[in-house]
PDB file of C-alpha atoms in Angstrom:
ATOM      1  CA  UNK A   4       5.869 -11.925   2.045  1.00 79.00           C
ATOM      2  CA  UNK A   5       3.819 -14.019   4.572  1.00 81.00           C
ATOM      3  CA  UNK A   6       0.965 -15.945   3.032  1.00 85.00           C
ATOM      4  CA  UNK A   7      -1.520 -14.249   3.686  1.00 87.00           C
ATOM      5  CA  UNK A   8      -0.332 -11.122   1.572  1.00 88.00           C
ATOM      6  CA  UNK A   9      -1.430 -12.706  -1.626  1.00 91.00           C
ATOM      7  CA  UNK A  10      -4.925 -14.073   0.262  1.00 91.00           C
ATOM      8  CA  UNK A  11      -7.000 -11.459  -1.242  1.00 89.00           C
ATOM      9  CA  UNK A  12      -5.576 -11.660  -4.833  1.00 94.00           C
ATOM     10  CA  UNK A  13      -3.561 -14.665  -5.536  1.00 95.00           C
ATOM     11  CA  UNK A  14      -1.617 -12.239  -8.377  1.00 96.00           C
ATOM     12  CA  UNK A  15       0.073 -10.579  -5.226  1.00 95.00           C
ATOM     13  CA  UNK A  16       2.361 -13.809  -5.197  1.00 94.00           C
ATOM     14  CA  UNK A  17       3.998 -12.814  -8.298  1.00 95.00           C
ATOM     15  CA  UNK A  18       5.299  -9.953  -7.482  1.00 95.00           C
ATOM     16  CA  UNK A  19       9.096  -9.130  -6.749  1.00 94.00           C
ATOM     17  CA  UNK A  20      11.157  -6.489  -5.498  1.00 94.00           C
ATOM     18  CA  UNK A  21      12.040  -5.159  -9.093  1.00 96.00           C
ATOM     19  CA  UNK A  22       8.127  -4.846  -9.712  1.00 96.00           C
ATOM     20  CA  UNK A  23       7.774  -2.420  -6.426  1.00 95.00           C
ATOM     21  CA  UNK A  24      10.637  -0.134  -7.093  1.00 95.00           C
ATOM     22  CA  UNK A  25       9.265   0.331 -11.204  1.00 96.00           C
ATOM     23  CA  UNK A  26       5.662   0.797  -9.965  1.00 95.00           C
ATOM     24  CA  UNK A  27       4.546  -2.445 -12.293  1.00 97.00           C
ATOM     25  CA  UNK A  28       3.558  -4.568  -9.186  1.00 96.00           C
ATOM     26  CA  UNK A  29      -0.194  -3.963 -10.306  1.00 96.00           C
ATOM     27  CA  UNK A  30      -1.220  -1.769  -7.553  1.00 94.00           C
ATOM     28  CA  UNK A  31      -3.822   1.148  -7.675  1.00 91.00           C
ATOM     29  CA  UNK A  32      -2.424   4.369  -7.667  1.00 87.00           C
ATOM     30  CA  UNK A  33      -3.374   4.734  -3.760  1.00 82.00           C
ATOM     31  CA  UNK A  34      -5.063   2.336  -1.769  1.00 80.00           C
ATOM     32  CA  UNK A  35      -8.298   0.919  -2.127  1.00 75.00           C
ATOM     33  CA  UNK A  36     -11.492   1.829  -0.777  1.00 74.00           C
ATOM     34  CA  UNK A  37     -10.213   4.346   1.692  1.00 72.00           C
ATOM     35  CA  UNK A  38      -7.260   6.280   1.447  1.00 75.00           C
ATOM     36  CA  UNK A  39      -4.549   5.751   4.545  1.00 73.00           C
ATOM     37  CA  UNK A  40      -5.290   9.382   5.336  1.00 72.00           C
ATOM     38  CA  UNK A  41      -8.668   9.563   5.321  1.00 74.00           C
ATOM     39  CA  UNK A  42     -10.809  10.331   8.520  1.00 75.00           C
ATOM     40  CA  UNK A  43     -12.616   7.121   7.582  1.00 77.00           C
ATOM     41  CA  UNK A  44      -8.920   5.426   7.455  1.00 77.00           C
ATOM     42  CA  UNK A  45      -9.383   5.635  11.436  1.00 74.00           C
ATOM     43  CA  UNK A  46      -6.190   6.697  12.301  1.00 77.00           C
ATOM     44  CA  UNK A  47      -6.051   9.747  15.032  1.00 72.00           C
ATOM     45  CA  UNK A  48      -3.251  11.736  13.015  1.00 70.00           C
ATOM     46  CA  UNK A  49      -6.098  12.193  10.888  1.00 69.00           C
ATOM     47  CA  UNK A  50      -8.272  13.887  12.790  1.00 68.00           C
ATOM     48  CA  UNK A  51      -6.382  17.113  12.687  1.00 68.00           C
ATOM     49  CA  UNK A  52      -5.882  18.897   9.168  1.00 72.00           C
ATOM     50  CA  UNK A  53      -2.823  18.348   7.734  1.00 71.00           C
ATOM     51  CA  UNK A  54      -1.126  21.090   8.434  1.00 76.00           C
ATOM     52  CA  UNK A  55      -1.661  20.408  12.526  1.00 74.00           C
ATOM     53  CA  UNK A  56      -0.533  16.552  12.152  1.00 68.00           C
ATOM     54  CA  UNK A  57       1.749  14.867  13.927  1.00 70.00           C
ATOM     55  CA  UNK A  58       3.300  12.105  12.971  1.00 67.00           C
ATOM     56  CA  UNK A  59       3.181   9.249  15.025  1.00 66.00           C
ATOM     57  CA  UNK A  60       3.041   6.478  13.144  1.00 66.00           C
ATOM     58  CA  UNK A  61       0.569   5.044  15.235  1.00 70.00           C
ATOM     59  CA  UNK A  62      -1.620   3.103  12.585  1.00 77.00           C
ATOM     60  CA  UNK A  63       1.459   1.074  11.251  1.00 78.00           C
ATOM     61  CA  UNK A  64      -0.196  -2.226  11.893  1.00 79.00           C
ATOM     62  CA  UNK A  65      -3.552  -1.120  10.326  1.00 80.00           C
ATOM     63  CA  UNK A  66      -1.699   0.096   7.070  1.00 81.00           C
ATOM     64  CA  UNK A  67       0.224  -3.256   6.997  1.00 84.00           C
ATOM     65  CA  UNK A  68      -3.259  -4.674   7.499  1.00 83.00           C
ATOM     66  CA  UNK A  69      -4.704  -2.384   4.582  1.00 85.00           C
ATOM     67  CA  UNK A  70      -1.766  -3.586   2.103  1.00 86.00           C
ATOM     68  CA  UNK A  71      -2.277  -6.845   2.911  1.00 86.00           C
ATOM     69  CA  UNK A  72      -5.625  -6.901   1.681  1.00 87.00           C
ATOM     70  CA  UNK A  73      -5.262  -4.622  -0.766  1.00 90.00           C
ATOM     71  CA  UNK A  74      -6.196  -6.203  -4.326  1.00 93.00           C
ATOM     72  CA  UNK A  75      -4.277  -5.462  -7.611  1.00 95.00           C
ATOM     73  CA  UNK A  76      -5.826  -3.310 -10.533  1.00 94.00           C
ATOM     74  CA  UNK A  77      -3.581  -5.179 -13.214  1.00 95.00           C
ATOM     75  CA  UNK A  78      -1.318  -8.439 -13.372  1.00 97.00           C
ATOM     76  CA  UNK A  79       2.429  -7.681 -11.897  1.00 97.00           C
ATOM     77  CA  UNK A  80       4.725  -6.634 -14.890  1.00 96.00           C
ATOM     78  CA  UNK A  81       1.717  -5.646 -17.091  1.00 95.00           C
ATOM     79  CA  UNK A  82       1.764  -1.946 -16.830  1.00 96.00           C
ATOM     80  CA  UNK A  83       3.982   1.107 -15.036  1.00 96.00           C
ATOM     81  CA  UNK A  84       1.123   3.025 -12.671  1.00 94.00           C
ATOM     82  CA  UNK A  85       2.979   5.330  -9.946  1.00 93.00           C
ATOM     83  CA  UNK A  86       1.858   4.000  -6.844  1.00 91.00           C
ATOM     84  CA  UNK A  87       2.433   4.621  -2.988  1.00 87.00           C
ATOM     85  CA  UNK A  88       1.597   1.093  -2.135  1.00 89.00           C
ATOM     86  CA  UNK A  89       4.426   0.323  -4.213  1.00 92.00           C
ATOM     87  CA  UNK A  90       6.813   2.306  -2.150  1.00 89.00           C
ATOM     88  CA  UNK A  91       4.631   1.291   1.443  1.00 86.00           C
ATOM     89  CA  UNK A  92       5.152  -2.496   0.388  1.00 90.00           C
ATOM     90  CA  UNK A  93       8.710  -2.080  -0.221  1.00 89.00           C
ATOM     91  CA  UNK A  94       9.249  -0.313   2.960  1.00 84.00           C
ATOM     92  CA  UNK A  95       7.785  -3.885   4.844  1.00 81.00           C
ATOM     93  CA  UNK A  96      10.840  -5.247   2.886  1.00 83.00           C
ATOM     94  CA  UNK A  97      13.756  -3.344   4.058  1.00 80.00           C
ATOM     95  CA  UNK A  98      11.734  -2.330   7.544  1.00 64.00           C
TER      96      UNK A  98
END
């Protein structure tokens, strides 16, 4: 991961690849303050109610941006919490 992924919360750096896929990298269940899907998120797929979206993908870079800075609720390895940042940051890795 680029520097800056483990600005926000220095415990970021150790995590590894075996931490994402068993959910035990330490991340909150869903991100942190604002849900990706939110209206507040910003992103005009949400805008519509689900049902209506389409998906465009058009916020990647501000959801990269949002798991960047996203902080951990617990030290890597501590704990198994199901979490889509797990799955979103592993998806940076093989993307």
């Amino acid at each position: 991961f680029p520097e800056a992924f483990s600005a926000a919360d220095e415990r970021k750096s150790r995590i590894e690849i075996l931490h994402l896929l068993t959910h035990t990298a330490g991340f909150p269940p869903d991100p942190t303050p604002v849900s990706f899907c939110a209206p507040s998120f910003g992103c005009p797929e949400t805008e519509q109610p689900p049902r209506n979206r389409t998906l465009t993908f058009s916020c990647q870079s501000r959801s990269y941006g949002a798991i960047i800075s996203q902080k951990l609720d617990r030290v890597p390895g501590e704990a198994f919490v199901y979490s889509d940042i797990s799955m979103m940051t592993l998806s940076l890795v093989v993307g």
